[in-house]
Amino acid sequence: MQLSLSSWVAERQLEDGAWVVFAPHRSGLPVLVDTVGHALLDAFAAGPIEMEAAVRRVSEAIPPGMAGTVDAELRVLTAAFFSRGFLVTGPEPGRHAATAPEMASRSLAVWLELTDSCNLSCGYCFVRKGGLAMTDEILQRATGAIVSTAVTRGVKEVEVRLAGGEPTLVLPAMERAHDLLVKGLGAAGIALRVTVVTNGTCANERLLAFLRRPGVTLAVSVDGVGAAHDLHRIFAGTGRGSWEIVASNIDRLRADGVRLTLGATIGEETCTSFPELVEWAVARQLPIVLGPVDTPESPWRGERPDRGDYGRYSERLIESVEGGFRVLERHLEAGTAVPDLVISQLGFDHPFSAWCCGIGSGYVTVTAGGDVASCPRTARERVAPLGDDLITVAASLFPYSPAERNGREADECLACRWFPVCAGGCPLMNLLVDDDPCSRSPLCEFRRYVIPRYVEYLGKRLLHEVRRSGGRMPHMFQKLGG
Amino acid sequence: MSQEAALSFVGRVVTDKDFADRLSSALSNLTDPAARAGRLSEFARKQGYDVVPDELVPYLPPVPAELAEADLEKVAGGVGGFSAPAASRLALLCSGTGGSPAYAMDCVQLNPSRNRN
């Protein structure tokens, strides 16, 4: 049996003879390999070669006396590389293949819009405020539909995002939704995870009690620190910025042991604050989910943004996010623990072959008025009544397939190394900008920067873990269970 | 039975902690080598790997004389119906670092020169 290095594998040299290696088309986060591990990969790089020949080539360069043990070790390492998709047994296709959304998704994510009201008035918000709150009758029907969908589809876990508007304005509805879901899903043996998506302006005792419930976490949306946050995130009545109260509430919630994540919604005007936000998060050990705003300058109002503006926006994003990475890396070098950083809509752990967000398959929105939408952004544009199978309803509202790409010879995305991580970007944004959900993301330039940069950063984190353990650098190091 | 199945099986054991834990559980309480070998094959087949223990021998390093079998069993729980200490070394690879700490190969300079990015 002959093996060769996959043409899709990406690698970058770090320090101390360590390399970060990543197979974007296969499950699993990047791994760290040492000099020996990298030499073994190199042995397979020139083309198909028998494992024994590669092992011999590497072991010959290792001091005598260790050869007997080294060969077995190198075979195990070869097996690990094969398992991770770094090595392949035959020729690979020159392009990735996109697939239709998988309708029998094993996980279901629901954006449950409990109200469209909000106490803030952010310029870029896609929710059109109508003073609507979900009634108990709709809540019962919505949660019933979530349960029946999960049962019908054989889903093992449901993730519900309690959202708005601002969901903490309707705290009793949050409690009621949770009660109903726990009862319905629990009876079916289906796991439930709940995230409250909030602007962080409310933190009372009742909310704290709710957040102590099992499986409930909090995601606080922030745009930056101080003035950057206050640029858009202003109170609806007074126009006053919300940063001061949000920062104070976050510290209070942390002190109370609430598990919370920062949702960094950085845009063209606020992204320069991202390094400062990262510094702020490191000081509090708060995980960050980075989600750049999809449109340059102008808010999401349904009008078509100019693709030309994205070049400027991407440049600003790149500069700002690079600053954030440098903050994290400086802390790593200083031996400080750093919180997790996740980038939304990018699949580093599990490759995408369909859409990057599960639209039309495993991701559904239910509005305060009791309608179903395929995405919160389209909740006022195209909706359908609640049905027993939410996925079927959502799919009917977004009747496109990424597999359309396969028939297009000129599709740039399928030839891109990073397609399994990016999937061409947000299909709604592509649709808005190009009238084609399968076009190339307007933020392609940013994505081509941030994907390999994030891989490099993860490699540095792994190297930091190895150093912190005080042990030898292993031939291959990966996150536990990864 | 195939080289590829053995390669895939070993690769999964050393990169998938849950898989290694399940294998370890499947072999727990079995001390007879033949019984362990049988259980290993059964486990592998159930997981879709047509592997017999002999095919895994090339992946098992010799056992250092100074390490008692009992010590290695204590460390790793033992894996496989073949040489228990050697199998335990393989199990040690699943302990989180993904590589055996026993080999000091990081001193070797092999001059990797190519960045495939």
Coordinates of C-alpha atoms in Angstrom, one line a residue:
Chain A
M1 CA 0.0 0.0 0.0
Q2 CA 1.4 3.4 -1.0
L3 CA 0.7 6.7 0.6
S4 CA 1.2 10.3 -0.3
L5 CA 0.7 13.6 1.3
S6 CA -2.7 15.1 0.6
S7 CA -2.6 18.1 -1.7
W8 CA -5.1 19.9 0.6
V9 CA -2.9 19.8 3.7
A10 CA -1.6 23.2 4.9
E11 CA 1.3 23.6 7.3
R12 CA 3.3 26.4 8.8
Q13 CA 6.6 26.3 10.7
L14 CA 6.4 27.7 14.2
E15 CA 9.2 27.8 16.8
D16 CA 11.4 25.1 18.4
G17 CA 11.1 22.8 15.4
A18 CA 7.4 22.7 15.7
W19 CA 4.9 22.8 12.7
V20 CA 1.2 23.2 12.7
V21 CA -0.5 20.9 10.2
F22 CA -4.1 21.1 9.1
A23 CA -6.3 19.1 6.7
P24 CA -9.2 21.4 6.0
H25 CA -11.2 18.7 4.2
R26 CA -11.2 16.3 7.2
S27 CA -12.6 16.5 10.7
G28 CA -10.3 17.6 13.4
L29 CA -8.6 20.8 14.5
P30 CA -5.0 21.5 13.4
V31 CA -2.2 19.5 15.1
L32 CA 1.3 20.2 16.1
V33 CA 4.1 18.0 14.8
D34 CA 7.8 18.0 15.8
T35 CA 10.8 17.8 13.5
V36 CA 10.5 14.0 13.2
G37 CA 6.8 14.2 12.4
H38 CA 7.4 16.8 9.8
A39 CA 10.2 14.8 8.2
L40 CA 7.8 11.8 8.0
L41 CA 5.2 14.0 6.2
D42 CA 8.0 15.2 3.9
A43 CA 8.9 11.6 3.1
F44 CA 5.4 11.3 1.6
A45 CA 5.3 14.6 -0.1
A46 CA 7.2 13.6 -3.3
G47 CA 4.5 11.2 -4.3
P48 CA 3.2 7.7 -3.5
I49 CA 5.6 5.7 -1.4
E50 CA 5.3 2.6 0.7
M51 CA 5.0 3.2 4.4
E52 CA 8.1 1.1 5.1
A53 CA 10.2 3.1 2.6
A54 CA 9.1 6.4 4.3
V55 CA 9.8 5.0 7.7
R56 CA 13.3 3.8 6.6
R57 CA 14.1 7.2 5.1
V58 CA 13.3 9.0 8.4
S59 CA 14.7 6.4 10.7
E60 CA 18.0 6.4 8.9
A61 CA 18.5 10.0 10.0
I62 CA 18.0 9.0 13.7
P63 CA 20.9 8.0 15.8
P64 CA 21.8 4.3 15.9
G65 CA 20.6 2.4 18.9
M66 CA 17.0 3.8 18.7
A67 CA 16.2 2.4 15.3
G68 CA 14.3 -0.7 16.5
T69 CA 11.9 1.4 18.5
V70 CA 11.8 4.3 16.2
D71 CA 10.4 2.3 13.3
A72 CA 7.3 1.2 15.2
E73 CA 6.8 4.7 16.5
L74 CA 7.0 6.1 12.9
R75 CA 4.5 3.5 11.8
V76 CA 2.1 4.6 14.5
L77 CA 2.7 8.2 13.5
T78 CA 2.0 7.3 9.9
A79 CA -1.3 5.8 11.0
A80 CA -2.1 8.9 13.0
F81 CA -1.4 11.1 9.9
F82 CA -3.5 8.8 7.7
S83 CA -6.4 8.9 10.2
R84 CA -6.3 12.7 10.2
G85 CA -6.4 12.9 6.4
F86 CA -2.8 14.2 6.0
L87 CA -1.9 11.0 4.0
V88 CA -4.0 9.4 1.3
T89 CA -3.8 6.2 -0.6
G90 CA -4.8 7.3 -4.1
P91 CA -5.1 10.3 -6.3
E92 CA -7.3 13.1 -5.0
P93 CA -9.8 15.2 -7.0
G94 CA -8.5 18.7 -7.9
R95 CA -11.6 20.4 -6.7
H96 CA -13.8 20.0 -3.6
A97 CA -17.4 18.9 -4.1
A98 CA -20.3 20.7 -2.6
T99 CA -23.4 18.8 -1.4
A100 CA -27.0 19.5 -0.9
P101 CA -27.9 20.4 2.7
E102 CA -28.3 17.3 4.8
M103 CA -31.9 17.2 5.8
A104 CA -31.6 14.5 8.4
S105 CA -29.4 16.7 10.6
R106 CA -28.4 15.1 13.8
S107 CA -28.4 18.4 15.6
L108 CA -30.9 21.2 15.4
A109 CA -30.3 24.8 16.1
V110 CA -33.3 27.2 16.7
W111 CA -33.2 30.9 16.9
L112 CA -36.3 31.6 19.1
E113 CA -37.2 35.3 18.8
L114 CA -39.2 35.9 22.0
T115 CA -39.7 39.5 21.3
D116 CA -38.9 42.0 18.6
S117 CA -38.6 44.8 21.1
C118 CA -35.3 46.1 22.3
N119 CA -34.1 48.8 24.7
L120 CA -31.2 49.6 22.4
S121 CA -31.3 51.1 18.9
C122 CA -28.2 49.7 17.1
G123 CA -27.9 51.2 13.6
Y124 CA -27.1 47.9 11.9
C125 CA -29.7 45.7 13.6
F126 CA -31.6 43.5 11.1
V127 CA -34.7 43.1 13.4
R128 CA -37.5 45.5 12.6
K129 CA -39.0 46.5 15.9
G130 CA -42.8 46.2 16.2
G131 CA -43.4 45.9 19.9
L132 CA -44.3 42.2 19.5
A133 CA -43.7 39.6 22.2
M134 CA -44.3 35.9 21.8
T135 CA -47.6 34.9 23.4
D136 CA -48.0 31.9 25.6
E137 CA -50.1 30.2 22.9
I138 CA -47.3 30.7 20.3
L139 CA -44.7 29.7 22.7
Q140 CA -46.4 26.4 23.3
R141 CA -46.8 25.8 19.6
A142 CA -43.2 26.8 18.9
T143 CA -41.6 24.6 21.5
G144 CA -44.0 21.8 20.5
A145 CA -42.7 22.1 16.9
I146 CA -39.1 22.1 18.1
V147 CA -39.7 18.9 20.0
S148 CA -41.6 17.2 17.2
T149 CA -39.0 18.2 14.7
A150 CA -36.2 16.8 16.9
V151 CA -38.1 13.5 17.5
T152 CA -39.0 13.1 13.8
R153 CA -35.5 13.8 12.6
G154 CA -33.8 11.6 15.2
V155 CA -31.9 14.6 16.5
K156 CA -29.7 13.9 19.5
E157 CA -29.2 17.5 20.7
V158 CA -31.1 20.7 20.3
E159 CA -29.5 24.1 20.7
V160 CA -32.0 26.9 21.3
R161 CA -30.9 30.5 21.2
L162 CA -33.3 32.7 23.2
A163 CA -33.1 35.9 21.3
G164 CA -34.9 39.0 20.2
G165 CA -35.0 41.9 20.1
E166 CA -33.7 41.7 23.6
P167 CA -34.9 38.5 25.3
T168 CA -34.2 39.6 28.9
L169 CA -37.1 42.1 28.5
V170 CA -39.4 39.1 28.5
L171 CA -37.8 37.0 31.2
P172 CA -41.0 35.1 32.0
A173 CA -41.2 34.0 28.4
M174 CA -37.6 32.7 28.6
E175 CA -38.4 30.7 31.7
R176 CA -41.6 29.3 30.1
A177 CA -39.8 28.4 26.9
H178 CA -37.1 26.6 28.9
D179 CA -39.6 24.8 31.0
L180 CA -41.5 23.6 28.0
L181 CA -38.4 22.5 26.2
V182 CA -36.9 20.7 29.1
K183 CA -40.2 18.8 29.6
G184 CA -40.7 17.9 25.9
L185 CA -37.2 17.1 24.9
G186 CA -36.4 15.4 28.2
A187 CA -39.3 13.0 27.7
A188 CA -37.8 12.1 24.3
G189 CA -34.2 11.7 25.7
I190 CA -32.9 14.6 23.6
A191 CA -30.3 16.9 25.0
L192 CA -30.9 20.6 25.3
R193 CA -28.5 23.5 25.2
V194 CA -29.8 27.0 25.7
T195 CA -28.0 30.3 25.0
V196 CA -29.5 33.6 25.9
V197 CA -28.4 36.1 23.2
T198 CA -28.4 39.5 24.9
N199 CA -27.1 43.0 24.7
G200 CA -26.1 42.7 28.3
T201 CA -27.9 45.7 29.6
C202 CA -30.1 43.7 32.1
A203 CA -28.7 41.7 35.0
N204 CA -31.2 41.3 37.7
E205 CA -31.6 38.5 40.3
R206 CA -34.3 36.7 38.3
L207 CA -32.0 36.5 35.3
L208 CA -29.2 35.2 37.4
A209 CA -31.5 32.5 38.8
F210 CA -32.4 31.6 35.2
L211 CA -28.8 31.4 34.2
R212 CA -28.1 28.9 37.0
R213 CA -30.3 26.4 35.3
P214 CA -28.4 23.4 33.8
G215 CA -27.3 23.8 30.2
V216 CA -28.1 27.5 30.0
T217 CA -25.3 30.0 29.0
L218 CA -25.2 33.6 28.1
A219 CA -23.8 35.3 24.9
V220 CA -23.3 39.1 25.3
S221 CA -23.0 41.0 22.1
V222 CA -20.4 43.7 22.1
D223 CA -19.0 45.8 19.3
G224 CA -15.7 46.8 20.9
V225 CA -14.6 48.6 24.1
G226 CA -16.0 52.0 25.3
A227 CA -16.6 54.4 22.4
A228 CA -16.4 51.7 19.8
H229 CA -19.2 49.8 21.5
D230 CA -21.2 53.0 22.0
L231 CA -21.0 54.1 18.4
H232 CA -24.0 51.9 17.5
R233 CA -25.1 50.3 20.8
I234 CA -27.1 53.2 22.2
F235 CA -30.3 53.2 24.3
A236 CA -33.4 53.6 22.3
G237 CA -34.8 56.3 24.5
T238 CA -31.9 58.5 25.4
G239 CA -29.3 57.8 22.7
R240 CA -26.8 57.2 25.4
G241 CA -24.1 54.6 24.9
S242 CA -24.5 51.2 26.7
W243 CA -20.9 50.2 27.3
E244 CA -20.6 51.3 30.9
I245 CA -23.6 49.4 32.1
V246 CA -22.8 46.3 29.9
A247 CA -19.2 46.1 31.2
S248 CA -20.4 46.5 34.7
N249 CA -23.1 43.8 34.2
I250 CA -20.5 41.4 32.7
D251 CA -18.3 41.8 35.7
R252 CA -21.3 41.2 38.0
L253 CA -22.4 38.1 36.1
R254 CA -18.8 36.7 36.1
A255 CA -18.7 37.3 39.9
D256 CA -21.9 35.2 40.2
G257 CA -20.3 32.4 38.3
V258 CA -22.3 32.8 35.1
R259 CA -20.8 31.1 32.0
L260 CA -20.8 33.8 29.4
T261 CA -19.3 34.4 26.0
L262 CA -18.6 37.7 24.2
G263 CA -20.1 37.9 20.8
A264 CA -17.8 40.4 19.0
T265 CA -19.9 41.9 16.3
I266 CA -17.2 44.1 14.7
G267 CA -17.9 46.2 11.7
E268 CA -16.0 48.6 9.5
E269 CA -16.4 51.5 11.8
T270 CA -15.7 49.6 15.1
C271 CA -13.2 46.9 14.2
T272 CA -10.2 49.0 15.1
S273 CA -11.2 48.4 18.8
F274 CA -10.9 44.6 18.4
P275 CA -7.4 44.3 19.8
E276 CA -8.5 46.3 22.9
L277 CA -11.6 44.1 23.2
V278 CA -9.4 41.0 23.1
E279 CA -7.2 42.5 25.9
W280 CA -10.4 43.2 27.9
A281 CA -11.6 39.6 27.4
V282 CA -8.2 38.1 28.3
A283 CA -8.2 40.1 31.6
R284 CA -11.6 38.4 32.4
Q285 CA -10.9 35.1 30.7
L286 CA -14.0 35.5 28.6
P287 CA -14.3 33.4 25.4
I288 CA -14.9 35.4 22.2
V289 CA -16.9 34.5 19.2
L290 CA -15.8 36.8 16.4
G291 CA -18.5 37.6 14.0
P292 CA -17.7 40.4 11.5
V293 CA -20.8 42.4 10.4
D294 CA -21.7 41.3 6.9
T295 CA -22.0 44.6 5.3
P296 CA -19.5 47.5 5.0
E297 CA -20.6 50.7 6.8
S298 CA -24.3 50.5 5.9
P299 CA -26.6 48.5 8.2
W300 CA -28.5 45.4 7.0
R301 CA -31.6 46.8 5.6
G302 CA -32.0 44.6 2.6
E303 CA -30.5 47.0 0.1
R304 CA -27.7 45.7 -2.1
P305 CA -24.3 46.6 -0.8
D306 CA -21.6 47.4 -3.4
R307 CA -19.1 44.6 -3.8
G308 CA -16.4 47.1 -4.4
D309 CA -16.8 48.4 -0.8
Y310 CA -15.8 45.0 0.6
G311 CA -12.2 45.4 -0.5
R312 CA -11.8 48.3 1.8
Y313 CA -13.8 46.6 4.6
S314 CA -11.7 43.4 4.3
E315 CA -8.5 45.4 4.6
R316 CA -9.7 47.0 7.8
L317 CA -10.9 43.8 9.2
I318 CA -7.6 42.1 8.5
E319 CA -5.6 44.8 10.2
S320 CA -7.9 44.7 13.3
V321 CA -8.1 41.0 13.6
E322 CA -4.4 40.7 13.2
G323 CA -4.1 43.1 16.1
G324 CA -6.3 40.8 18.1
F325 CA -4.2 37.7 17.3
R326 CA -1.1 39.6 18.4
V327 CA -2.6 40.4 21.7
L328 CA -3.4 36.8 22.3
E329 CA 0.0 35.6 21.2
R330 CA 1.7 38.2 23.4
H331 CA -0.2 36.7 26.4
L332 CA 0.8 33.2 25.3
E333 CA 4.4 34.1 25.1
A334 CA 4.1 35.6 28.6
G335 CA 2.6 32.4 29.9
T336 CA -0.8 33.9 30.5
A337 CA -3.8 31.7 30.0
V338 CA -5.9 32.9 27.1
P339 CA -9.6 32.4 26.6
D340 CA -11.0 30.6 23.5
L341 CA -11.4 32.5 20.3
V342 CA -13.9 31.1 17.8
I343 CA -14.7 32.6 14.4
S344 CA -18.3 32.3 13.4
Q345 CA -19.4 30.8 10.1
L346 CA -16.0 29.0 9.7
G347 CA -15.7 25.3 10.2
F348 CA -12.3 24.3 11.5
D349 CA -13.3 21.2 13.4
H350 CA -15.8 19.8 11.0
P351 CA -15.6 20.6 7.3
F352 CA -18.5 22.1 5.5
S353 CA -19.7 20.7 2.2
A354 CA -23.0 22.5 2.1
W355 CA -23.8 25.9 3.6
C356 CA -21.7 27.4 6.4
C357 CA -24.6 27.9 8.8
G358 CA -27.0 25.0 8.3
I359 CA -29.6 27.3 6.7
G360 CA -32.5 25.3 5.2
S361 CA -31.4 22.1 7.0
G362 CA -30.4 22.2 10.7
Y363 CA -30.9 25.9 11.5
V364 CA -34.4 27.5 11.9
T365 CA -35.8 30.8 13.1
V366 CA -39.2 31.2 14.9
T367 CA -40.4 34.8 15.1
A368 CA -42.2 36.4 17.9
G369 CA -45.3 36.4 15.8
G370 CA -45.1 32.6 15.4
D371 CA -43.7 32.4 11.8
V372 CA -40.8 30.3 10.6
A373 CA -37.9 31.8 8.7
S374 CA -34.8 30.3 7.4
C375 CA -32.6 32.9 9.1
P376 CA -33.2 35.7 11.6
R377 CA -32.1 38.1 8.8
T378 CA -35.0 37.1 6.6
A379 CA -37.6 37.0 9.4
R380 CA -39.4 40.0 8.0
E381 CA -39.0 39.2 4.4
R382 CA -40.0 35.6 3.8
V383 CA -41.8 33.5 6.4
A384 CA -44.2 30.5 6.6
P385 CA -46.5 29.3 9.3
L386 CA -45.3 27.0 12.1
G387 CA -45.4 23.3 11.1
D388 CA -44.6 20.0 12.9
D389 CA -41.4 19.7 11.0
L390 CA -39.5 23.0 11.2
I391 CA -36.7 21.9 8.9
T392 CA -39.1 21.1 6.0
V393 CA -40.7 24.6 6.4
A394 CA -37.3 26.3 6.6
A395 CA -36.0 24.4 3.6
S396 CA -39.0 25.5 1.6
L397 CA -38.1 29.1 2.4
F398 CA -34.5 28.8 1.1
P399 CA -34.8 26.5 -1.9
Y400 CA -31.2 26.6 -3.0
S401 CA -28.5 24.0 -3.0
P402 CA -24.7 24.5 -2.8
A403 CA -24.4 21.5 -5.1
E404 CA -25.2 23.9 -7.9
R405 CA -21.5 24.8 -7.6
N406 CA -20.4 21.4 -8.9
G407 CA -21.7 22.1 -12.4
R408 CA -19.8 25.3 -12.7
E409 CA -16.4 24.9 -14.2
A410 CA -15.4 28.4 -13.2
D411 CA -16.4 28.1 -9.6
E412 CA -13.4 29.5 -7.7
C413 CA -14.5 28.3 -4.3
L414 CA -14.3 24.6 -5.1
A415 CA -10.7 24.9 -6.2
C416 CA -9.8 26.8 -3.0
R417 CA -8.0 25.0 -0.2
W418 CA -10.2 26.6 2.3
F419 CA -13.6 25.8 0.9
P420 CA -14.4 23.1 3.5
V421 CA -13.8 25.7 6.2
C422 CA -15.6 28.6 4.5
A423 CA -18.2 27.1 2.2
G424 CA -18.2 30.2 0.1
G425 CA -19.5 32.4 3.0
C426 CA -22.9 33.5 4.0
P427 CA -25.4 32.4 1.3
L428 CA -27.8 35.2 2.2
M429 CA -25.0 37.8 1.8
N430 CA -24.0 36.3 -1.5
L431 CA -27.6 36.3 -2.7
L432 CA -27.9 40.0 -1.7
V433 CA -24.7 41.1 -3.3
D434 CA -24.7 38.9 -6.4
D435 CA -28.2 37.4 -6.7
D436 CA -26.5 34.1 -6.3
P437 CA -26.1 32.2 -3.0
C438 CA -23.3 30.1 -4.5
S439 CA -21.2 33.1 -5.5
R440 CA -17.8 33.9 -3.8
S441 CA -18.1 35.6 -0.4
P442 CA -17.7 39.4 -0.7
L443 CA -15.4 38.9 2.4
C444 CA -13.3 36.4 0.5
E445 CA -10.1 38.5 1.0
F446 CA -10.7 38.6 4.8
R447 CA -11.5 34.9 4.9
R448 CA -8.3 34.0 2.9
Y449 CA -6.4 35.9 5.5
V450 CA -8.1 34.8 8.7
I451 CA -8.4 31.0 8.0
P452 CA -4.6 30.3 7.8
R453 CA -3.9 32.9 10.4
Y454 CA -6.3 31.1 12.8
V455 CA -4.6 27.8 12.0
E456 CA -1.2 29.4 12.9
Y457 CA -2.7 30.7 16.1
L458 CA -4.1 27.4 17.1
G459 CA -0.7 25.9 16.5
K460 CA 0.8 28.4 18.8
R461 CA -1.7 27.6 21.5
L462 CA -0.8 23.9 21.2
L463 CA 2.8 24.8 21.5
H464 CA 2.1 26.8 24.5
E465 CA 0.3 23.8 26.1
V466 CA 3.3 21.6 25.4
R467 CA 5.7 24.1 27.0
R468 CA 3.4 24.6 30.0
S469 CA 3.3 20.8 30.6
G470 CA 7.0 20.8 30.9
G471 CA 7.2 17.6 28.9
R472 CA 9.0 16.8 25.7
M473 CA 7.5 18.0 22.4
P474 CA 5.7 14.8 21.1
H475 CA 5.8 13.8 17.5
M476 CA 2.2 14.8 17.1
F477 CA 0.1 16.8 19.6
Q478 CA -3.6 17.4 19.3
K479 CA -6.3 18.6 21.5
L480 CA -7.7 15.8 23.6
G481 CA -10.6 14.3 21.8
G482 CA -10.0 16.5 18.8
Chain B
M1 CA -7.8 -8.0 6.4
S2 CA -5.7 -5.3 4.9
Q3 CA -2.8 -3.0 5.6
E4 CA -5.2 -0.1 5.1
A5 CA -7.6 -1.4 7.8
A6 CA -4.7 -1.9 10.3
L7 CA -3.4 1.6 9.5
S8 CA -6.9 3.1 9.9
F9 CA -7.5 1.2 13.1
V10 CA -4.2 2.2 14.7
G11 CA -4.7 5.8 13.5
R12 CA -8.1 5.9 15.1
V13 CA -6.8 4.5 18.4
V14 CA -4.1 7.2 18.7
T15 CA -6.1 10.2 17.5
D16 CA -9.6 9.5 18.9
K17 CA -9.6 9.4 22.7
D18 CA -13.2 8.3 22.9
F19 CA -12.5 5.4 20.6
A20 CA -9.4 4.4 22.6
D21 CA -11.4 4.6 25.8
R22 CA -14.0 2.3 24.4
L23 CA -11.4 -0.1 23.3
S24 CA -9.8 0.0 26.7
S25 CA -13.2 -0.7 28.3
A26 CA -13.8 -3.6 25.9
L27 CA -10.6 -5.2 27.0
S28 CA -10.8 -4.5 30.7
N29 CA -11.0 -7.5 33.1
L30 CA -9.5 -9.8 30.4
T31 CA -6.2 -11.2 31.4
D32 CA -5.9 -14.2 29.1
P33 CA -3.9 -13.1 25.9
A34 CA -6.1 -15.2 23.6
A35 CA -9.3 -13.8 25.1
R36 CA -7.9 -10.3 24.7
A37 CA -6.9 -11.0 21.1
G38 CA -10.4 -12.3 20.4
R39 CA -12.1 -9.3 22.0
L40 CA -9.8 -6.9 20.1
S41 CA -10.7 -8.4 16.8
E42 CA -14.4 -8.4 17.7
F43 CA -14.2 -4.7 18.7
A44 CA -12.3 -3.7 15.5
R45 CA -14.8 -5.6 13.3
K46 CA -17.8 -4.0 15.0
Q47 CA -16.3 -0.7 14.3
G48 CA -15.7 -1.6 10.6
Y49 CA -12.0 -2.5 10.7
D50 CA -11.2 -6.0 9.5
V51 CA -8.1 -6.4 11.6
V52 CA -6.4 -9.3 13.3
P53 CA -4.0 -8.7 16.2
D54 CA -1.0 -10.0 14.2
E55 CA -1.4 -7.1 11.8
L56 CA -0.8 -4.6 14.6
V57 CA 2.6 -6.1 15.6
P58 CA 4.6 -3.8 13.3
Y59 CA 3.2 -0.8 15.2
L60 CA 4.3 -2.1 18.6
P61 CA 7.8 -1.1 19.8
P62 CA 9.9 -3.6 21.9
V63 CA 9.4 -3.4 25.6
P64 CA 12.2 -1.9 27.6
A65 CA 13.5 -4.5 30.0
E66 CA 13.4 -2.3 33.0
L67 CA 9.6 -1.8 32.7
A68 CA 7.6 -4.5 34.4
E69 CA 4.4 -5.6 32.7
A70 CA 2.4 -4.8 35.7
D71 CA 3.7 -1.2 35.7
L72 CA 2.6 -0.6 32.2
E73 CA -0.8 -2.2 32.8
K74 CA -1.2 0.3 35.6
V75 CA -0.3 3.2 33.4
A76 CA -2.4 2.4 30.4
G77 CA -4.8 -0.3 31.3
G78 CA -3.5 -2.6 28.6
V79 CA -4.6 -2.9 25.1
G80 CA -4.6 -5.9 22.8
G81 CA -4.3 -9.6 23.0
F82 CA -0.7 -9.4 21.9
S83 CA 2.2 -8.5 24.2
A84 CA 0.4 -6.5 26.9
P85 CA 3.3 -4.2 27.7
A86 CA 3.9 -3.3 24.1
A87 CA 0.2 -2.8 23.6
S88 CA 0.2 -0.6 26.6
R89 CA 2.8 1.6 24.9
L90 CA 0.3 2.0 22.1
A91 CA -2.3 2.9 24.6
L92 CA 0.0 5.4 26.1
L93 CA -0.1 7.2 22.8
C94 CA -3.7 7.9 23.4
S95 CA -3.0 9.6 26.7
G96 CA -3.4 13.1 25.4
T97 CA 0.0 14.0 24.0
G98 CA -0.4 11.7 21.0
G99 CA 3.2 10.7 21.1
S100 CA 5.3 8.6 23.2
P101 CA 7.4 10.5 25.7
A102 CA 9.9 7.7 25.8
Y103 CA 11.8 8.6 22.7
A104 CA 14.0 11.7 22.7
M105 CA 13.8 12.4 19.0
D106 CA 13.4 16.1 19.2
C107 CA 17.1 16.5 19.2
V108 CA 17.3 15.2 15.7
Q109 CA 17.7 17.8 13.0
L110 CA 16.3 16.7 9.7
N111 CA 16.3 20.1 8.0
P112 CA 12.7 20.3 6.8
S113 CA 13.0 22.8 4.1
R114 CA 9.7 22.9 2.4
N115 CA 6.7 24.9 3.4
R116 CA 3.8 23.5 1.5
N117 CA 1.5 26.5 2.0

